[in-house]
PDB file of C-alpha atoms in Angstrom:
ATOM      1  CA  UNK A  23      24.038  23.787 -17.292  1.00 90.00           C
ATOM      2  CA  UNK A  24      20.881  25.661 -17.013  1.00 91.00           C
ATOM      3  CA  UNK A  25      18.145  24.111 -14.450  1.00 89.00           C
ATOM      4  CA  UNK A  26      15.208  22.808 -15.789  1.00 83.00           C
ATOM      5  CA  UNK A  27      12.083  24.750 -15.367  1.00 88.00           C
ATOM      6  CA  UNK A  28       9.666  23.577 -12.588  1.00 91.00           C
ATOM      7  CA  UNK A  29       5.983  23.118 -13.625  1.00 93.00           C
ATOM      8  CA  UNK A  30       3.225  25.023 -11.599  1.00 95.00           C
ATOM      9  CA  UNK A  31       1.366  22.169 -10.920  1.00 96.00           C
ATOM     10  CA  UNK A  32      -1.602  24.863  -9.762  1.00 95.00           C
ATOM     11  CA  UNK A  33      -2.382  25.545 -13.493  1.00 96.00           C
ATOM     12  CA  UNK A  34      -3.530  22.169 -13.765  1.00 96.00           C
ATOM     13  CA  UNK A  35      -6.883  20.546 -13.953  1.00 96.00           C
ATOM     14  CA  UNK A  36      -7.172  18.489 -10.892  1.00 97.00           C
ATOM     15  CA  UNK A  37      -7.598  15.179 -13.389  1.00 97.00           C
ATOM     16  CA  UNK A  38      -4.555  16.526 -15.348  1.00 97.00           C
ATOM     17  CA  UNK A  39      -3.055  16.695 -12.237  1.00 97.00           C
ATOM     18  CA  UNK A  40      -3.885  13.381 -10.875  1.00 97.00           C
ATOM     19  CA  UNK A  41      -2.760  11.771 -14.967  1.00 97.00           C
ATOM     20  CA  UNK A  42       0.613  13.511 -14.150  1.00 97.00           C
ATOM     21  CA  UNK A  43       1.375  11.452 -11.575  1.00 97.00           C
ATOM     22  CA  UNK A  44       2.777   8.860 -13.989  1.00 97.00           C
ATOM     23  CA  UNK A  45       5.937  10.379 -14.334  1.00 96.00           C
ATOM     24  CA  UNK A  46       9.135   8.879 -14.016  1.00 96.00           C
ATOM     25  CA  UNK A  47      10.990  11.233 -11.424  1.00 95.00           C
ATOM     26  CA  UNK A  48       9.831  10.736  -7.733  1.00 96.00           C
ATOM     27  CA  UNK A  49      10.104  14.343  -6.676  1.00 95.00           C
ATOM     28  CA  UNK A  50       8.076  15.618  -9.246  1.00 96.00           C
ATOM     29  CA  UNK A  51       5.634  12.601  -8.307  1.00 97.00           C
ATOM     30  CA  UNK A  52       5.949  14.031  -4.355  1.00 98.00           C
ATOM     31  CA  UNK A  53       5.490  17.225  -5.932  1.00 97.00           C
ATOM     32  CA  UNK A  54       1.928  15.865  -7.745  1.00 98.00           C
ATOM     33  CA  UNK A  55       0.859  14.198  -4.693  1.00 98.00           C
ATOM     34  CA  UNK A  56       1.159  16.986  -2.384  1.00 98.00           C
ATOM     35  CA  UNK A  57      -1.335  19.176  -4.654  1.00 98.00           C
ATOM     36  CA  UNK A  58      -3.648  16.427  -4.880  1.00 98.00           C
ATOM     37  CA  UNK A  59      -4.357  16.492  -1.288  1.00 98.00           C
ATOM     38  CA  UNK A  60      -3.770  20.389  -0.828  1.00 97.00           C
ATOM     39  CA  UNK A  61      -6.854  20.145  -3.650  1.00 97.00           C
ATOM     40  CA  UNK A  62      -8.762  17.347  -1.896  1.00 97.00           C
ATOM     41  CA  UNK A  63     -11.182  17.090  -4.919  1.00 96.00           C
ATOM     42  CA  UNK A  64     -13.035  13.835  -5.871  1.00 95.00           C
ATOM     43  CA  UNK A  65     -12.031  14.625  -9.186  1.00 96.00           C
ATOM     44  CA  UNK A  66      -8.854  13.325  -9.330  1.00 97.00           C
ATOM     45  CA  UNK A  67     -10.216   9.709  -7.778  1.00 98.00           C
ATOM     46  CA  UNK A  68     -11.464   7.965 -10.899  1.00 97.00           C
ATOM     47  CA  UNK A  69      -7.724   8.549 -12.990  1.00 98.00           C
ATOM     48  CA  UNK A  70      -5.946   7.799  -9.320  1.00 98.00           C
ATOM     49  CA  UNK A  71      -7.861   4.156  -9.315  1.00 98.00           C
ATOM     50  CA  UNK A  72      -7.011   3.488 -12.796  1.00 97.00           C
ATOM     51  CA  UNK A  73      -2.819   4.206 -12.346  1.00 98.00           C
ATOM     52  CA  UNK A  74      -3.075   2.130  -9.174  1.00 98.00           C
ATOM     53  CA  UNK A  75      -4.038  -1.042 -11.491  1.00 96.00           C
ATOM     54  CA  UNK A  76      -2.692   0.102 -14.949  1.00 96.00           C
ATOM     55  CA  UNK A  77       0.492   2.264 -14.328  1.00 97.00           C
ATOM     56  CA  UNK A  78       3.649   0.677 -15.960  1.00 97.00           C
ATOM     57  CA  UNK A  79       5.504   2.098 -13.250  1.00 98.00           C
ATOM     58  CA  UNK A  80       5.241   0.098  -9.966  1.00 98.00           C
ATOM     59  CA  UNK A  81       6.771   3.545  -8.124  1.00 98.00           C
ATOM     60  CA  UNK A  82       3.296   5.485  -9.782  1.00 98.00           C
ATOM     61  CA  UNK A  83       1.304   2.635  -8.477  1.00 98.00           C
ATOM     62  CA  UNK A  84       2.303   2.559  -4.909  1.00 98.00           C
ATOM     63  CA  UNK A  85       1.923   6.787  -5.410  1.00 98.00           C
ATOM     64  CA  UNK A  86      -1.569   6.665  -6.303  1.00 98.00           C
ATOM     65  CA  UNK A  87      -2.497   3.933  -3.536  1.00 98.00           C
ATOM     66  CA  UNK A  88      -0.504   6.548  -1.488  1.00 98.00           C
ATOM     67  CA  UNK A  89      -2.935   9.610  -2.491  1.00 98.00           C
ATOM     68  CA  UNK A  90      -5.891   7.730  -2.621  1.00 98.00           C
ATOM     69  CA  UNK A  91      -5.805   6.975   1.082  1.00 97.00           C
ATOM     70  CA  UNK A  92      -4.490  10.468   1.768  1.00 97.00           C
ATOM     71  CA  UNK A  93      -8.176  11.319  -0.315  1.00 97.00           C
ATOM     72  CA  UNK A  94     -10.149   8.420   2.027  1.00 97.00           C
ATOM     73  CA  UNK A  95     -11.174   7.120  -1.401  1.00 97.00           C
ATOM     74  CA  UNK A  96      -9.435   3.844  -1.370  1.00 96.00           C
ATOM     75  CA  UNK A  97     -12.077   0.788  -2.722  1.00 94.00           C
ATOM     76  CA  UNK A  98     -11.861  -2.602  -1.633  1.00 93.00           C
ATOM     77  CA  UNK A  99     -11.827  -3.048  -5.596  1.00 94.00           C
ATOM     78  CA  UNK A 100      -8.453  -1.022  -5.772  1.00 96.00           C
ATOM     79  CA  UNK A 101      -6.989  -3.283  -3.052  1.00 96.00           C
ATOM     80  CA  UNK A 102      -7.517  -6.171  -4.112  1.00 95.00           C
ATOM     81  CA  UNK A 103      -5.982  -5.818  -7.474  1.00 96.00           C
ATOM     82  CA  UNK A 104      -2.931  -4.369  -5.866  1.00 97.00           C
ATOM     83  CA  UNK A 105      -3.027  -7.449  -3.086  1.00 97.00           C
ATOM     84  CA  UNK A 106      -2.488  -8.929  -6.155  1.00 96.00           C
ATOM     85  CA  UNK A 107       0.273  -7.019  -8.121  1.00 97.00           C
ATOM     86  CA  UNK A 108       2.821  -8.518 -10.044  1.00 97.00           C
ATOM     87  CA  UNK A 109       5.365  -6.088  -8.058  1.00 98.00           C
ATOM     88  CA  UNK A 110       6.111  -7.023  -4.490  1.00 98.00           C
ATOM     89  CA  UNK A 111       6.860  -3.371  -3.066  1.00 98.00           C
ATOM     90  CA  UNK A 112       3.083  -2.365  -4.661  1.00 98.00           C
ATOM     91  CA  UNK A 113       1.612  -5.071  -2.247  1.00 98.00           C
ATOM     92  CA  UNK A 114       3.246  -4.745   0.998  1.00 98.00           C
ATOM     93  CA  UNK A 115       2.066  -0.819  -0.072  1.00 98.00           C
ATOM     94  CA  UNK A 116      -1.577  -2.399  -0.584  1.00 98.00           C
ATOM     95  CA  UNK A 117      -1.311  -4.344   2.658  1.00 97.00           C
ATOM     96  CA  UNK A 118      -0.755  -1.218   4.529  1.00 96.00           C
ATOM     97  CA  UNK A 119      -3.227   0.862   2.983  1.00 96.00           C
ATOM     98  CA  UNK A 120      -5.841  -2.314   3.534  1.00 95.00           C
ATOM     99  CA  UNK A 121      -5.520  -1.748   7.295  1.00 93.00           C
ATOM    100  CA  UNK A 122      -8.955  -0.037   7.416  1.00 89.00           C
ATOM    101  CA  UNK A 123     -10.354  -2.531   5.562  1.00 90.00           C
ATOM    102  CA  UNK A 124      -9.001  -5.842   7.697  1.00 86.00           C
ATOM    103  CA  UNK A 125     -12.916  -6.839   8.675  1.00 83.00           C
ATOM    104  CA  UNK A 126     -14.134  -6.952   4.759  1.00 84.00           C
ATOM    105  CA  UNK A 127     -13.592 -10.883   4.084  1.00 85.00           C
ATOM    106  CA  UNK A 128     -12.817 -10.525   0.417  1.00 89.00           C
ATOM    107  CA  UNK A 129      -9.790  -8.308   1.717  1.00 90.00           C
ATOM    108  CA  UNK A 130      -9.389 -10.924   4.265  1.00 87.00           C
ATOM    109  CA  UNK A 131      -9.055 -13.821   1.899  1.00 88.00           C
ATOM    110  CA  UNK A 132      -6.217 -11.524  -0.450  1.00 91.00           C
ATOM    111  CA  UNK A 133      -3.986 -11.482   2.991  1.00 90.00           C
ATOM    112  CA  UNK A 134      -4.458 -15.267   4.024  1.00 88.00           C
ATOM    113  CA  UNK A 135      -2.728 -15.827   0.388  1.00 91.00           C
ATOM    114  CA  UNK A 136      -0.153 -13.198   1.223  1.00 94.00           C
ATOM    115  CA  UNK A 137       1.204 -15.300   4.316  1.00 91.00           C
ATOM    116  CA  UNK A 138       2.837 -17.317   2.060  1.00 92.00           C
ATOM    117  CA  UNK A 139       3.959 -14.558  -0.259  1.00 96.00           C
ATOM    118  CA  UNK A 140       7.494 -15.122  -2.062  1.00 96.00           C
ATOM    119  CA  UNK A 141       8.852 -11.573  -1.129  1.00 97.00           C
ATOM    120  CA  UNK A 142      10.285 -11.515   2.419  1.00 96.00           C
ATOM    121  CA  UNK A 143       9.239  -7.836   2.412  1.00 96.00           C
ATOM    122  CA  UNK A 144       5.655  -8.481   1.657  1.00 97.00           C
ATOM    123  CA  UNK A 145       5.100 -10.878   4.299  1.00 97.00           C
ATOM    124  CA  UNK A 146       7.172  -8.561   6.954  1.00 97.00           C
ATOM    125  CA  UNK A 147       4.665  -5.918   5.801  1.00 97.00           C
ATOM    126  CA  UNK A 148       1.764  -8.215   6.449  1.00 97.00           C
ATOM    127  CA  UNK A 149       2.987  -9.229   9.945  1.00 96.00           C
ATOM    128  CA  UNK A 150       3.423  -5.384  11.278  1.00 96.00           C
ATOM    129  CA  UNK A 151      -0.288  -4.420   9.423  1.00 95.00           C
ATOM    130  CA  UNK A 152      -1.665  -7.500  11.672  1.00 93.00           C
ATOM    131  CA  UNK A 153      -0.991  -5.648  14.899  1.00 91.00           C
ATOM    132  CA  UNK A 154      -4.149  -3.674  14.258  1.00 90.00           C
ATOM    133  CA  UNK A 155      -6.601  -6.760  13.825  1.00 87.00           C
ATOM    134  CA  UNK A 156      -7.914  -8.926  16.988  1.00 80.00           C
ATOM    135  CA  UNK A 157      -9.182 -11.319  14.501  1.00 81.00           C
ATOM    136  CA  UNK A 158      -7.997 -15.410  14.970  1.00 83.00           C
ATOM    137  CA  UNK A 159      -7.067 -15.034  11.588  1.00 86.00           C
ATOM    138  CA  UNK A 160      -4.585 -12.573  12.233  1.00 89.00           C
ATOM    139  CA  UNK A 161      -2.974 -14.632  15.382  1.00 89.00           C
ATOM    140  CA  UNK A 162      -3.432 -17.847  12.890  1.00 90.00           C
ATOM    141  CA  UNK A 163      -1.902 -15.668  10.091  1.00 91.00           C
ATOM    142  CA  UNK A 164       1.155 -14.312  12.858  1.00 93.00           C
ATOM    143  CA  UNK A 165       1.751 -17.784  14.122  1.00 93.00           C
ATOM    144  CA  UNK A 166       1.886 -18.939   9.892  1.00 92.00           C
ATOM    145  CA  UNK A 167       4.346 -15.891   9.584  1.00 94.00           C
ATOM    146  CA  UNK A 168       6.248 -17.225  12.412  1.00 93.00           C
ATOM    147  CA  UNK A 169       6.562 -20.861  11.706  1.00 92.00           C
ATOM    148  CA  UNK A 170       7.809 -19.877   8.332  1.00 92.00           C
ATOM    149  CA  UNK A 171      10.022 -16.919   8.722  1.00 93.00           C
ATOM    150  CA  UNK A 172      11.045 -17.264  12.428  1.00 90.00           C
ATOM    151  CA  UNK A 173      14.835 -17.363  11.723  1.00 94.00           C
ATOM    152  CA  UNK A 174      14.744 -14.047   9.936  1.00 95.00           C
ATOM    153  CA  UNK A 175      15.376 -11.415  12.860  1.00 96.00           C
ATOM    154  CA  UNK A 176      12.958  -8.387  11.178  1.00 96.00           C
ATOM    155  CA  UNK A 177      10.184 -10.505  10.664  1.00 96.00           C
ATOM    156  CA  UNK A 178      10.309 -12.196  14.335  1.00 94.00           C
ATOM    157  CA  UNK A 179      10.687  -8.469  15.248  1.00 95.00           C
ATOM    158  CA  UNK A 180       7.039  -7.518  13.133  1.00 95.00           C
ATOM    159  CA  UNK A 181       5.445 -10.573  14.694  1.00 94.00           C
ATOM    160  CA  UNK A 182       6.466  -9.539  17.840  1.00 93.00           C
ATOM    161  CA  UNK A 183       5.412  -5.979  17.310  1.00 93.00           C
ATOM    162  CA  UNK A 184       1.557  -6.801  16.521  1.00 93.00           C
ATOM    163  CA  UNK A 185       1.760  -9.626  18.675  1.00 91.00           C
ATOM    164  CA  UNK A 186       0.216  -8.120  21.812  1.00 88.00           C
ATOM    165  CA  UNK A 187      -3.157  -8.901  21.186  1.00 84.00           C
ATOM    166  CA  UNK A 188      -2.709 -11.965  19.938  1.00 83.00           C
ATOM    167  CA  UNK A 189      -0.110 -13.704  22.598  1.00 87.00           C
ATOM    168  CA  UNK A 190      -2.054 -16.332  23.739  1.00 86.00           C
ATOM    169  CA  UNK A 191      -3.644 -17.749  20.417  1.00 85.00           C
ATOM    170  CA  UNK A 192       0.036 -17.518  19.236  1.00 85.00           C
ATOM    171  CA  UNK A 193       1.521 -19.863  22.103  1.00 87.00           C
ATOM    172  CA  UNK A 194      -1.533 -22.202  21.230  1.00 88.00           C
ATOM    173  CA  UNK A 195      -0.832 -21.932  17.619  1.00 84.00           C
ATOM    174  CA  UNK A 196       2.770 -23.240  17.804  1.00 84.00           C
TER     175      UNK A 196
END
């Protein structure tokens, strides 16, 4: 069988580009998101927000939270409609991307609900992203995390992980 052709992403418009994204095969989509950030162009931002909320596919969602951080043009806005996606791999994706963003209290408030998130993954996620906040609410939300999950063996291990700075509020806490 003869291979299929390979598109030259370069003769795309950068918001062409950035539409393309929404394509069902992930190498193509690693293809796309390469060339976004070889372009680095705020052009491609405003269709990159809009598949991070509206994308049927959760893979393109988690893609364009992916570029827009590679960009630096990730919105509290965009977060916290993913913090709130119906799909749980798009919002342990939008808890690690929200890193940056752990001091902005709406962002805040999207993670406290996230402690007690359904998906095991999600709330692993959240306990390795806490490592970089020396907030009480991220010992409070680690201690939560523990207290809850503590028999599962990878998400004592994320607790442990970000627990550093947070030791002694944790002891308290339990």
């Amino acid at each position: 069988k003869k291979p299929a052709s390979i598109r030259d992403l370069t003769r795309l418009s950068t918001p062409d580009l950035a539409r393309a994204l929404d394509h069902p095969n992930g190498t193509e989509r690693d293809r796309i998101h390469q060339e976004l950030l070889r372009r680095n162009e705020a052009s491609a931002v405003s269709v990159l927000r809009e598949l991070a909320g509206m994308s049927l596919r959760p893979a393109c969602r988690i893609q364009a939270l992916a570029v827009l951080d590679g960009l630096r043009a990730v919105s509290a806005e965009v977060l916290q409609g993913a913090l709130r996606d119906s799909h749980p791999e798009v919002r342990a994706q939008a808890i690690l991307v929200s890193e940056k963003f752990f001091t902005d209290a709406p962002i805040t408030d999207a993670l406290l609900k996230l402690a007690a998130d359904p998906s095991i993954r999600v709330r692993c996620q959240l306990a390795l992203s806490l490592g970089v906040s020396a907030t009480d609410q991220a010992a409070q939300m680690l201690s939560d995390l523990l207290l809850r999950d503590g028999s599962d063996p990878w998400l004592r291990a994320a607790v442990l992980s970000s627990a550093t700075a947070h030791s002694p509020a944790i002891v308290r806490n339990l």
